[in-house]
Coordinates of C-alpha atoms and ligand atoms in Angstrom, one line a residue:
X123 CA -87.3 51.8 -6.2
X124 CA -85.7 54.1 -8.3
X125 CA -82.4 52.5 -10.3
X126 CA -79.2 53.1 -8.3
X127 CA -75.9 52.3 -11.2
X128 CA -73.7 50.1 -9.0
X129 CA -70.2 51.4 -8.0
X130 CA -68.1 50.3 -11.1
X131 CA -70.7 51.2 -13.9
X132 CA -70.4 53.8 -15.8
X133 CA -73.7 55.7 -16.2
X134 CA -75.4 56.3 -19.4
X135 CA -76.5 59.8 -19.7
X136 CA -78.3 58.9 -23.1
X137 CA -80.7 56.2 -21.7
X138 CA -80.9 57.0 -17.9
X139 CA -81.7 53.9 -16.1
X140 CA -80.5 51.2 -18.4
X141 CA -77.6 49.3 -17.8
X142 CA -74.6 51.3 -19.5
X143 CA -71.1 49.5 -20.1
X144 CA -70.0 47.8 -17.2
X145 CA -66.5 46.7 -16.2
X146 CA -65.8 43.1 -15.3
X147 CA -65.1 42.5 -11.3
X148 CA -61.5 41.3 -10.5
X149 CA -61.4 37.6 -12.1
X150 CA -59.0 34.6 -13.3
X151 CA -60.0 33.0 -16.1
X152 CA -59.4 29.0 -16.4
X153 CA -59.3 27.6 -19.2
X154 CA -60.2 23.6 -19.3
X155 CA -58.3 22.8 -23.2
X156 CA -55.5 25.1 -22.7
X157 CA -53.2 23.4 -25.3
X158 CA -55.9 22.8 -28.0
X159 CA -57.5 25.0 -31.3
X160 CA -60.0 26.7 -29.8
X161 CA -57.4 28.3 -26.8
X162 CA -55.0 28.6 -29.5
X163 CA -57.2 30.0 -32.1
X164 CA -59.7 32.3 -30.5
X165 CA -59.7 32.2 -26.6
X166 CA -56.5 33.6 -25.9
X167 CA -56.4 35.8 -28.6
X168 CA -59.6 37.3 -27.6
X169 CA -58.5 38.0 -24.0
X170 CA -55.0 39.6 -25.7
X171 CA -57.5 42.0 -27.4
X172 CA -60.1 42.8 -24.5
X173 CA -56.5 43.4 -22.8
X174 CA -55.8 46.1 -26.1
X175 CA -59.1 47.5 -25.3
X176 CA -58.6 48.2 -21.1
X177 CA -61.8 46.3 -21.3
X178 CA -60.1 43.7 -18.8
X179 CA -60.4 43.9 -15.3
X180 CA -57.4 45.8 -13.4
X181 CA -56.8 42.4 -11.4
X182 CA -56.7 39.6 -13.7
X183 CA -55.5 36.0 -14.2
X184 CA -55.7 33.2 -17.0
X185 CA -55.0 29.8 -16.0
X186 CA -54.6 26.9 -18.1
X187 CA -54.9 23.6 -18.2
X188 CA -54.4 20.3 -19.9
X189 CA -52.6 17.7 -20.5
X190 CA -49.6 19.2 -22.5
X191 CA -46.1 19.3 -20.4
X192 CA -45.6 22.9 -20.7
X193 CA -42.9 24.7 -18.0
X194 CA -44.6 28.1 -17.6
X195 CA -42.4 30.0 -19.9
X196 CA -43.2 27.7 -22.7
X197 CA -46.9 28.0 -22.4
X198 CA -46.8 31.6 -21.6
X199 CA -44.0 31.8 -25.3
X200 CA -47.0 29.4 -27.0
X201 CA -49.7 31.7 -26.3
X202 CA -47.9 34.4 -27.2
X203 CA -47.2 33.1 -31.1
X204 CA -50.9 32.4 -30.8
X205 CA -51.8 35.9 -30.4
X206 CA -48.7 36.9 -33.1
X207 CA -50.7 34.4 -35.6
X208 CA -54.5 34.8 -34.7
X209 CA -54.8 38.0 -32.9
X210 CA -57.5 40.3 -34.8
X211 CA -55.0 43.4 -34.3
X212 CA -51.1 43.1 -34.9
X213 CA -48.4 43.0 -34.2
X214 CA -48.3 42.4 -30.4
X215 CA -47.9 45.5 -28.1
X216 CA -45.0 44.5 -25.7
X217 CA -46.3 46.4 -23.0
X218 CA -49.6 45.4 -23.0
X219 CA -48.6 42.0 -23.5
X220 CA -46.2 41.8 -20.8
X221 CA -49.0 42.9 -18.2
X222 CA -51.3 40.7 -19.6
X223 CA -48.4 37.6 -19.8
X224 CA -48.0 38.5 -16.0
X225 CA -51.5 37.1 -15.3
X226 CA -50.8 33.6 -16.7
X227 CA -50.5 30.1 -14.8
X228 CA -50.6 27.1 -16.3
X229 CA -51.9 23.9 -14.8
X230 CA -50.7 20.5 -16.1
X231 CA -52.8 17.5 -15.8
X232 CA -55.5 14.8 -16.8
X233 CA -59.3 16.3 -16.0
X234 CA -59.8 13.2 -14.5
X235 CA -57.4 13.6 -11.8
X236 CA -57.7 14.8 -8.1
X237 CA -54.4 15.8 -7.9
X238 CA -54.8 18.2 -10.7
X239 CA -57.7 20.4 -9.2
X240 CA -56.1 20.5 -6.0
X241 CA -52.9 22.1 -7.7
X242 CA -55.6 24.4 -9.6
X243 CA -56.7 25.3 -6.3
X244 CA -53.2 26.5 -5.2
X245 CA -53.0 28.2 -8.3
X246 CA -55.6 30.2 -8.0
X247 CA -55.4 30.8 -4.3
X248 CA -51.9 32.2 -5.6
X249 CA -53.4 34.5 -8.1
X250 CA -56.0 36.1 -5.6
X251 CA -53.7 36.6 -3.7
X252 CA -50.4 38.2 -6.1
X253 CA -53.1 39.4 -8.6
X254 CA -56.0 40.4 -6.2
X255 CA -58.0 37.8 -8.6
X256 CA -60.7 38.2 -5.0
X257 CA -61.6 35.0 -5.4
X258 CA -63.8 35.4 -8.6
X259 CA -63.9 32.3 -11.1
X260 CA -64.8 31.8 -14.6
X261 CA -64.1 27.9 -15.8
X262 CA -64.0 27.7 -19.2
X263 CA -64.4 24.3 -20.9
X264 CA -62.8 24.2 -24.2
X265 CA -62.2 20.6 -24.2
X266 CA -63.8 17.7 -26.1
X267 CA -67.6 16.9 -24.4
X268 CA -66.6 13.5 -23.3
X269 CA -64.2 15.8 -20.8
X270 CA -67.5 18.1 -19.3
X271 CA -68.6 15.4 -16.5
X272 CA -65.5 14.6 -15.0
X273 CA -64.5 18.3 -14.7
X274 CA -67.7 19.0 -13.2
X275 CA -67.3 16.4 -10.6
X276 CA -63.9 16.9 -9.9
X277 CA -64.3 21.1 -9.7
X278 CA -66.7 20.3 -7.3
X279 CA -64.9 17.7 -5.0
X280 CA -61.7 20.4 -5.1
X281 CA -64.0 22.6 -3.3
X282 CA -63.6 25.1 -6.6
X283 CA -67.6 26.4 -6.8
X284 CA -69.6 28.6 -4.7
X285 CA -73.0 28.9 -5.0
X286 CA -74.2 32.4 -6.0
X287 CA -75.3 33.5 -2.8
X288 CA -72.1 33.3 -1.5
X289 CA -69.2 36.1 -2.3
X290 CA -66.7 35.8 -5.4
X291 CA -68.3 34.2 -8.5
X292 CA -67.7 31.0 -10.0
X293 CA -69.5 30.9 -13.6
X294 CA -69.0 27.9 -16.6
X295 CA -68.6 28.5 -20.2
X296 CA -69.7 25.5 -22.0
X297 CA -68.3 25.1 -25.5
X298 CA -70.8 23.4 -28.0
X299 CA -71.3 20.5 -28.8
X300 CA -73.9 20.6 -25.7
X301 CA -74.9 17.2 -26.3
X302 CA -75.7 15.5 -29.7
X303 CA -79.2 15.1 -29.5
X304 CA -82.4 15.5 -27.0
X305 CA -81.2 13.1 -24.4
X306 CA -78.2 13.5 -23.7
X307 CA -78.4 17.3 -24.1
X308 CA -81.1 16.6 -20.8
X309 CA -78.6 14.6 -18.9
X310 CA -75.7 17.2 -19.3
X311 CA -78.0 20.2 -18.3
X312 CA -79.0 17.8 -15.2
X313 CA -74.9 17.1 -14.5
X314 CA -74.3 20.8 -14.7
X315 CA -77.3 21.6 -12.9
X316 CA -75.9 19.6 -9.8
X317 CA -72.9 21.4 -9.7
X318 CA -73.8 25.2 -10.8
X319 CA -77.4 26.8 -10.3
X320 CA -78.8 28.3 -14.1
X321 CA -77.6 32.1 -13.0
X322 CA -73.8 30.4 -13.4
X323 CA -74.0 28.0 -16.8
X324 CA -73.0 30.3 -20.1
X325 CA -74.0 28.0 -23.0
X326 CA -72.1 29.5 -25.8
X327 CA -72.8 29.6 -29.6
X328 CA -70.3 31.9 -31.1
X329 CA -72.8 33.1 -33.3
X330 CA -74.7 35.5 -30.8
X331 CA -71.1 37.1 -30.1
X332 CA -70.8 38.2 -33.8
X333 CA -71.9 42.0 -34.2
X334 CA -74.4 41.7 -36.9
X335 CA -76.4 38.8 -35.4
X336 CA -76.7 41.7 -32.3
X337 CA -77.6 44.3 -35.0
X338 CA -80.5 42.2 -36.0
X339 CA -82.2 43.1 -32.4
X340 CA -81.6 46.8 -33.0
X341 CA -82.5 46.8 -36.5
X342 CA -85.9 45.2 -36.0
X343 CA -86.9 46.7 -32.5
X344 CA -84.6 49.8 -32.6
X345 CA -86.4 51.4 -35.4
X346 CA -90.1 51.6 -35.8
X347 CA -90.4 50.8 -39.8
X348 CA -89.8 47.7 -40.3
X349 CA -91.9 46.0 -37.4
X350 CA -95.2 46.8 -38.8
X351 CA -94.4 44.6 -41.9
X352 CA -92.6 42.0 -40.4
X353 CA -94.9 39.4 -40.3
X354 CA -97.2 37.0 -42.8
X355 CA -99.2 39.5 -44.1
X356 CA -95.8 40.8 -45.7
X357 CA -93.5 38.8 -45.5
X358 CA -93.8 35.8 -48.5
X359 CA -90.5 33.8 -47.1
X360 CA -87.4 33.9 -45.6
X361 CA -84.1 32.0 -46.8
X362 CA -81.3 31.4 -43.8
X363 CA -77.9 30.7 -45.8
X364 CA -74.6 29.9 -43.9
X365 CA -72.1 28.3 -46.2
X366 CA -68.6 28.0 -46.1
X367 CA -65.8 28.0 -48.5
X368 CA -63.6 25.7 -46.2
X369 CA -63.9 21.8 -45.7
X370 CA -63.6 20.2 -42.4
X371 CA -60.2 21.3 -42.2
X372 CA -58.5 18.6 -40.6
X373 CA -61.2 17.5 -38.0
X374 CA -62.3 14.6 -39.2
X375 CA -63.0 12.7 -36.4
X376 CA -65.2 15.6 -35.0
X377 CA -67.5 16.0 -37.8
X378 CA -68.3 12.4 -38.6
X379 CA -69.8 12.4 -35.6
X380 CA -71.5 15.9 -36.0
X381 CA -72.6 16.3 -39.7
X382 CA -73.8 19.4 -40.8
X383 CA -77.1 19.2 -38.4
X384 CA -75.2 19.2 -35.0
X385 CA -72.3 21.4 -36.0
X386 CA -74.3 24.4 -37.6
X387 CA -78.1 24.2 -37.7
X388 CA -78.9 22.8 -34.2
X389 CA -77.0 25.7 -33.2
X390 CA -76.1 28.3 -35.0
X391 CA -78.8 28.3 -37.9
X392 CA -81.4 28.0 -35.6
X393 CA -80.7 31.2 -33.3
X394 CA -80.6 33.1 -36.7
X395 CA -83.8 32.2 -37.3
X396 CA -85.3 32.7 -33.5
X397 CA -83.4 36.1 -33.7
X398 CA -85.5 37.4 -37.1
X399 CA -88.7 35.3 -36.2
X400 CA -89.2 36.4 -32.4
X401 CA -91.5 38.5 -30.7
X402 CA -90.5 41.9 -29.2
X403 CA -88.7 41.0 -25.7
X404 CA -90.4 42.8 -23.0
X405 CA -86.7 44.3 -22.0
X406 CA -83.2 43.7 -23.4
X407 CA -81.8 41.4 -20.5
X408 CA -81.1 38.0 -20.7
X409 CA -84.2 36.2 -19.5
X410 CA -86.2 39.1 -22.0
X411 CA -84.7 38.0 -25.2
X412 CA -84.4 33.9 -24.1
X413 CA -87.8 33.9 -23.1
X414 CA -89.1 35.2 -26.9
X415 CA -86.3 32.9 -28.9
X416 CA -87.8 29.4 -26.7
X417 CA -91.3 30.8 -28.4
X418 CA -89.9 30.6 -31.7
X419 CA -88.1 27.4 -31.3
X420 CA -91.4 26.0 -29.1
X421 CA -93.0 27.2 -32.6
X422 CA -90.7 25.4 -35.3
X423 CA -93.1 22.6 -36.7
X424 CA -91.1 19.4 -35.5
X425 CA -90.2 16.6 -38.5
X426 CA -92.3 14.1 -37.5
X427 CA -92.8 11.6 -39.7
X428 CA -90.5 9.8 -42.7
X429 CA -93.0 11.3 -45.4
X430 CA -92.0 15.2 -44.2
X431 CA -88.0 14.3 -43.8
X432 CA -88.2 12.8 -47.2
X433 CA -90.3 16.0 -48.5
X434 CA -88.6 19.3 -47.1
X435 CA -85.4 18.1 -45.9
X436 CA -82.8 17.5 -48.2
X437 CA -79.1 16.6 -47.4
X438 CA -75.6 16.4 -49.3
X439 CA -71.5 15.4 -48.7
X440 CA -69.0 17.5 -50.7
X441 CA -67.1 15.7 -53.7
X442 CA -63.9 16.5 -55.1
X443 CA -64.5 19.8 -57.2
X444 CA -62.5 23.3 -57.2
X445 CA -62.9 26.4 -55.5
X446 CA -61.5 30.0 -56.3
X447 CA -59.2 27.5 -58.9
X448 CA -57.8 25.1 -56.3
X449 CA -58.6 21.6 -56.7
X450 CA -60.1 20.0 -53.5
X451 CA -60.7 16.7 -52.9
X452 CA -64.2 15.0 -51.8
X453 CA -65.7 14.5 -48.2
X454 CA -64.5 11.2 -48.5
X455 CA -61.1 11.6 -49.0
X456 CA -60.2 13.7 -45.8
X457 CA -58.3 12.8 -43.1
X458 CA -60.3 10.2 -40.4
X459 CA -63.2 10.3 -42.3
X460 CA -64.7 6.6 -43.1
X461 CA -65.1 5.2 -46.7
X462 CA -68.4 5.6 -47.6
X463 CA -69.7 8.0 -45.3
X464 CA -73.0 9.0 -45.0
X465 CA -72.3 12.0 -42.8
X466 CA -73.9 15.3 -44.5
X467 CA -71.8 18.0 -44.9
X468 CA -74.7 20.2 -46.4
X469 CA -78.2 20.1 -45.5
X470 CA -81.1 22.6 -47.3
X471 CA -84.3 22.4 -45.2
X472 CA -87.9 24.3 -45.0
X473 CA -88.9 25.2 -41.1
X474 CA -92.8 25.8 -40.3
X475 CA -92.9 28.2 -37.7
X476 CA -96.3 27.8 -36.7
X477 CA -97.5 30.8 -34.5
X478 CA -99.6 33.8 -34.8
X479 CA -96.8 35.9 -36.8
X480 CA -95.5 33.5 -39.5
X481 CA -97.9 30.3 -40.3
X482 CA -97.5 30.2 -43.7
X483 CA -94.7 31.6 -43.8
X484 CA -91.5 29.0 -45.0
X485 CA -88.1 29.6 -43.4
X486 CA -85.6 27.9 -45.9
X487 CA -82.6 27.2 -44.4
X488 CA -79.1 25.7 -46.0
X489 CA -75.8 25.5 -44.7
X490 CA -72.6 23.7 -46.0
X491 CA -69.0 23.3 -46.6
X492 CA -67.2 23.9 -50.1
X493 CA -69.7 26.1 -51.4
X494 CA -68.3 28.6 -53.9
X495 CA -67.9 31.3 -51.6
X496 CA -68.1 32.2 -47.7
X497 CA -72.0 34.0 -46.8
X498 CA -74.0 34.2 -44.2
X499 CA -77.3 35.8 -44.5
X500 CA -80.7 36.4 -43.9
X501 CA -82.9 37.3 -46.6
X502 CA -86.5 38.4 -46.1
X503 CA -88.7 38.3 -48.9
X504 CA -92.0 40.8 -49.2
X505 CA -95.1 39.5 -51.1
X506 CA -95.7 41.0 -54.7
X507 CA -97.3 43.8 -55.0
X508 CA -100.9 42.9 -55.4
X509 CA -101.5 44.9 -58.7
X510 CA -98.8 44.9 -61.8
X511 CA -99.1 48.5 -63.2
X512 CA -96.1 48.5 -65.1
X513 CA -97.0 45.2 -66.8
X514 CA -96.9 41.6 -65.8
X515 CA -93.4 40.7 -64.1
X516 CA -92.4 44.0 -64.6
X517 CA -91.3 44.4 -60.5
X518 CA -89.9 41.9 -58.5
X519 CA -90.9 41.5 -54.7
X520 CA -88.5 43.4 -52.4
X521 CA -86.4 41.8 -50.3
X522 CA -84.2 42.8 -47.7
X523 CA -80.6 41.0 -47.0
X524 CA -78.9 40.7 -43.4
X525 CA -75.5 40.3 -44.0
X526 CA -74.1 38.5 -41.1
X527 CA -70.7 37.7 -42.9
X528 CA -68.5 38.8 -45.0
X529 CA -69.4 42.5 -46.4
X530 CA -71.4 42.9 -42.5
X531 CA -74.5 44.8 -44.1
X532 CA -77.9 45.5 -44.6
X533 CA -79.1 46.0 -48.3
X534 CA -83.2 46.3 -49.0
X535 CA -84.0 45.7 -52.8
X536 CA -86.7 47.6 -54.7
X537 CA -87.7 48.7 -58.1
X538 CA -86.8 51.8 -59.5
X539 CA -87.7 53.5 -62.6
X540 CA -84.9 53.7 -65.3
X541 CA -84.1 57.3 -66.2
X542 CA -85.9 57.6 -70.0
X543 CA -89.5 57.8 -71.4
X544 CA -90.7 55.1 -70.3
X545 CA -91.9 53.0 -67.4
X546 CA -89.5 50.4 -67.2
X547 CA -88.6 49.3 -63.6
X548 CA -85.3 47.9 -62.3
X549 CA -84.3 46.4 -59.4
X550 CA -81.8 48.4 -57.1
X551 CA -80.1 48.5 -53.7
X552 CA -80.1 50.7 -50.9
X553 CA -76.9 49.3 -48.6
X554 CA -75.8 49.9 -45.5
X555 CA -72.3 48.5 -44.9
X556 CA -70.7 48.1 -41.7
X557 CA -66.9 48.2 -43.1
X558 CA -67.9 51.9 -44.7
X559 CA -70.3 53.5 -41.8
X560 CA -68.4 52.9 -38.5
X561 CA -64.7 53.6 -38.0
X562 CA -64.1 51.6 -35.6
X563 CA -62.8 48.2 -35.9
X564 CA -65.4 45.2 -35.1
X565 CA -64.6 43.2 -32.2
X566 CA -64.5 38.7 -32.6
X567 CA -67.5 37.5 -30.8
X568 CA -65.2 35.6 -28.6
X569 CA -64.4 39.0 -27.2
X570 CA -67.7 40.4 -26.9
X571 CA -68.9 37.0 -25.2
X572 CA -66.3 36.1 -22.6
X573 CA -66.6 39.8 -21.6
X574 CA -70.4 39.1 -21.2
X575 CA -69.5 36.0 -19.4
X576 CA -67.3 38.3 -16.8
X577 CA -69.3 40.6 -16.5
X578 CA -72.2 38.1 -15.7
X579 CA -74.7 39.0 -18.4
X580 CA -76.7 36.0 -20.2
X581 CA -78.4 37.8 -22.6
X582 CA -76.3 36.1 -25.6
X583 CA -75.7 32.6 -23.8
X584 CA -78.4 29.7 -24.6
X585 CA -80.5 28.7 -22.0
X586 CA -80.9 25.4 -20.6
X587 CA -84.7 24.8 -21.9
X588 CA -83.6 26.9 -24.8
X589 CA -80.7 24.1 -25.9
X590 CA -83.3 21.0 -25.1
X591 CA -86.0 22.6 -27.8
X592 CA -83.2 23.3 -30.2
X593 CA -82.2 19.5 -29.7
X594 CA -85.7 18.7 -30.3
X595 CA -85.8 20.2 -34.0
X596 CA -82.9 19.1 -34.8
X597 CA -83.1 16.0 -33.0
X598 CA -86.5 15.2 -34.8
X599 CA -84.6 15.2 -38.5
X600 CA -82.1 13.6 -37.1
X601 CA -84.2 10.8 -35.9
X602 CA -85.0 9.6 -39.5
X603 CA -81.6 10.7 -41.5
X604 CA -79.6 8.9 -39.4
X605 CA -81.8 5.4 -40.4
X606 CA -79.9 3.4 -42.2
X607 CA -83.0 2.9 -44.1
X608 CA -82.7 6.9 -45.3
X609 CA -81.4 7.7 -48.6
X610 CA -77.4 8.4 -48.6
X611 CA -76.8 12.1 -49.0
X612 CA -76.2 13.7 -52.4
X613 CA -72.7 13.9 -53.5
X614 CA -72.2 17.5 -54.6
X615 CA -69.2 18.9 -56.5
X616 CA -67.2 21.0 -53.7
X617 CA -67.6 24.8 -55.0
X618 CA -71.1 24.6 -55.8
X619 CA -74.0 25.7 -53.7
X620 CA -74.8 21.7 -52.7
X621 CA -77.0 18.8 -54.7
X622 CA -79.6 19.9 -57.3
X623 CA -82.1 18.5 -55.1
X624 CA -81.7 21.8 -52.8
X625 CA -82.8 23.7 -56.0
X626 CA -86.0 22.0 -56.5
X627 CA -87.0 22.2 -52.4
X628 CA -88.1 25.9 -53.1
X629 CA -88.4 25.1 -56.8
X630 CA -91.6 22.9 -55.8
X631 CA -92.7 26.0 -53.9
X632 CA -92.6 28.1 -57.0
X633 CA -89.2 29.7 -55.4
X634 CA -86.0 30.0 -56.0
X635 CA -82.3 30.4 -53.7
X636 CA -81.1 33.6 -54.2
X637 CA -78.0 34.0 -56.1
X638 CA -75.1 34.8 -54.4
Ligands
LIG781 C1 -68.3 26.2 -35.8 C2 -68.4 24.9 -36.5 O1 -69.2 26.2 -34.7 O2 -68.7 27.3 -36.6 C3 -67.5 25.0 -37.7 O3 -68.0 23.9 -35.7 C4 -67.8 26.2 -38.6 O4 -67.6 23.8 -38.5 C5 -67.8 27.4 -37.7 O5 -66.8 26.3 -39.6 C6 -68.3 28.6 -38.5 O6 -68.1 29.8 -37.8 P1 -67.8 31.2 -38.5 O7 -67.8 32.1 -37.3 O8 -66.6 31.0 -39.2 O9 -69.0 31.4 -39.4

């Protein structure tokens, strides 16, 4: 049957038949956390901007709740200071805001009580009908994860989900932590799998919102260059690097539960590495691009024994040190974290992804708090060249950088000849830099994914199968670090780039971390 665009999608004259842009149906957005960080922080703020953009829907609502005793003006003056504070562009347009401050409700109560989903219920039977809302739903749950199972029950008993057959849609954003290891990530995608069919549950990791984590799809299948070489044959070894200047910044409690291998690699680490490891999807939609990153993560070599932990996984806690000339103090000494904690805050590991493409190929990956500097990247190194004409050492192996954060960019090293008589190579950059190339500002994932999540398209939400194999890599380190019988983690000073031991991981290997 030829493709028909539906009524509200704008048709893409450059690639007839693919899905073009397409605006968000009428909806109220209800957000479960409505007094916390992440509302506070990112949520609101992103809707404010979608608002900026006219990429909301003409009818619109956002609803919060919790258990703060705001009156409505209050809330509606609390977001607003959020937005003055967080918002990516500034200052606030009054009349955008006050359209946009129209649309908000605010529900007060515990998510364990009946009486407060039957007041959401008025609430938004109010907003379909003042805003034209239509019935359409998107629950967002921005609230600890010990929170997720009575507002699932509850939302149903309130009568607040369809299924998807019938009309209006009611979808869930679920905020990470989706469980904290294989088991009880199974028994939450079985509780949400009661309530909402799979076609409802967005799973979000932040990460796939961000622009140049997207870019990484249309660098390697949007251009016909770089596919050819992307494999073991070429490719020597790739290093994953997400570190972080700040600490745990006041969230203590949170992250001695976590550790680095719940709050980053389990997550967003590990879609990093899917993203630049998978196949070619067989179409860009969101069962397309799942189906090849559960390949890569069904490829990951598990940790399954003491022996390999011990061998290519090593782990580390910040200590007092300085960074940019600012004295900070130690893991230890933070707020709510325990004397003598043996929660990591950086972890340097080697993946095996063993499949057709990469066996033999090591993924390095490291990630940590109080490193020296804020960088996110992927770096792919090529093999040497197999003959040194210009003298032993004389070249070094290309590599090409994926920027993901800050200085968004893509730079490919190579040797070049320095202008004289003779053959002496150098190594030089080509770069391609976002901040220089496009004009136009770069959206917060946030925005980009709770458009997505409106609109209804998966593509950059995790899977339910796709979270249990994560939880199974991770999980399977976990399983032996978190034995009191395993070694405490390195202390390393903050500002560094983590414990020597990190060094000799790829030093062993005859490799080295690239400086950044
Ligand atoms: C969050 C983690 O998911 O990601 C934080 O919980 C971390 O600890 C943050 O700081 C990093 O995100 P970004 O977008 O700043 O790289």
């Amino acid at each position: 049957m030829p493709y028909a665009p539906e009524d509200d999608e704008v048709p893409n004259p450059l690639r007839p038949g693919l899905r073009a842009e397409t605006a968000p149906e009428p909806c109220a957005v209800v957000i479960f956390g409505a007094s916390g960080d992440l509302a506070h922080r990112k949520l609101v703020p992103a809707l404010y901007n979608l608002a900026v953009g006219g990429h909301l829907p003409g009818a619109f609502a956002v609803v919060g709740v919790a258990k703060t005793g705001y009156a409505h003006d209050e809330f509606v003056q609390d977001m607003r200071e959020a937005v003055g504070k967080f918002s990516r562009t500034r200052p606030i347009d009054p009349e955008i805001w006050q359209d946009f401050a129209a649309g908000m409700r605010y529900v007060c109560g515990e998510f364990d009580d009946p009486d407060t989903f039957a007041r959401l219920r008025n609430t938004l039977e109010e907003a379909d009908r003042s805003r034209a809302t239509r019935g359409n739903r998107l629950f967002y749950f921005a609230t600890p994860p010990s929170a997720f199972p009575s507002l699932l029950e509850r939302l149903k008993e309130a009568g607040l989900i369809r299924s998807p057959l019938e009309s209006g849609f009611t979808r869930v954003v679920i905020e990470k932590p989706f469980g904290r290891d294989l088991a009880s990530a199974r028994a939450l995608n079985r509780l949400v799998l009661q309530t909402f069919d799979e076609r409802q549950v967005f799973r979000i990791d932040h990460y796939l919102g961000k622009e140049t984590v997207q870019n990484l799809l249309v660098f390697r299948f949007g251009n016909s260059i770089f596919e050819p070489i992307w494999n073991r044959r070429y490719v020597e070894h790739v290093q994953i690097t997400a570190g972080e200047e700040l600490g745990i910044e006041g969230r203590g409690h949170y992250y001695e539960e976590a550790g680095v291998l719940r709050d980053m690699i389990q997550n967003h680490v590990q879609q990093l590495l899917c993203l630049c490891a998978m196949e070619p999807p067989i179409a860009y939609d969101a069962d397309g691009v799942r189906d090849e990153k559960l390949k890569v993560l069904r490829a990951v070599e598990t940790f399954d024994s003491q022996e390999r932990v011990a061998a290519d996984v090593v782990l580390g806690q910040y200590a007092p040190g300085s960074i940019a000339g600012a004295d900070v103090p130690g893991y230890q000494q933070e707020k709510d974290v325990a004397q003598g904690s043996r929660t990591p805050t950086f972890v340097a590991a080697r993946f095996n992804v063993r499949s057709w493409r990469w066996d033999g190929v090591p993924f390095y990956v490291r990630s940590g708090k109080r490193m020296p500097k804020r960088a996110t990247e992927i770096a792919v190194h090529f093999r040497r060249i197999p003959h040194q004409l210009f003298g032993e050492g004389a070249t070094q192996p290309n590599v090409l950088i994926i920027r993901v954060q800050p200085q968004e960019g893509i730079t490919l090293r190579f040797s070049a000849k320095v202008p004289g008589e003779r053959y002496r190579p150098r190594t030089v950059s080509m770069d391609f830099r976002y901040g220089t190339t496009f004009a136009s500002a770069t959206p917060e994932a946030y925005e980009r994914l709770l458009l997505d999540a409106m609109r209804g398209d998966q593509t950059l939400f995790t899977r339910g199968d796709e979270v249990e194999a994560a939880w199974k890599i991770a999980g399977s380190i976990l399983k032996y670090t978190e034995s009191p019988a395993f070694p405490r983690p390195y202390l390393y000073e903050a500002g560094s780039w983590g414990p020597r031991q990190a060094d000799q991981l790829l030093a062993r290997d005859g490799r080295a971390w690239r400086r950044l």
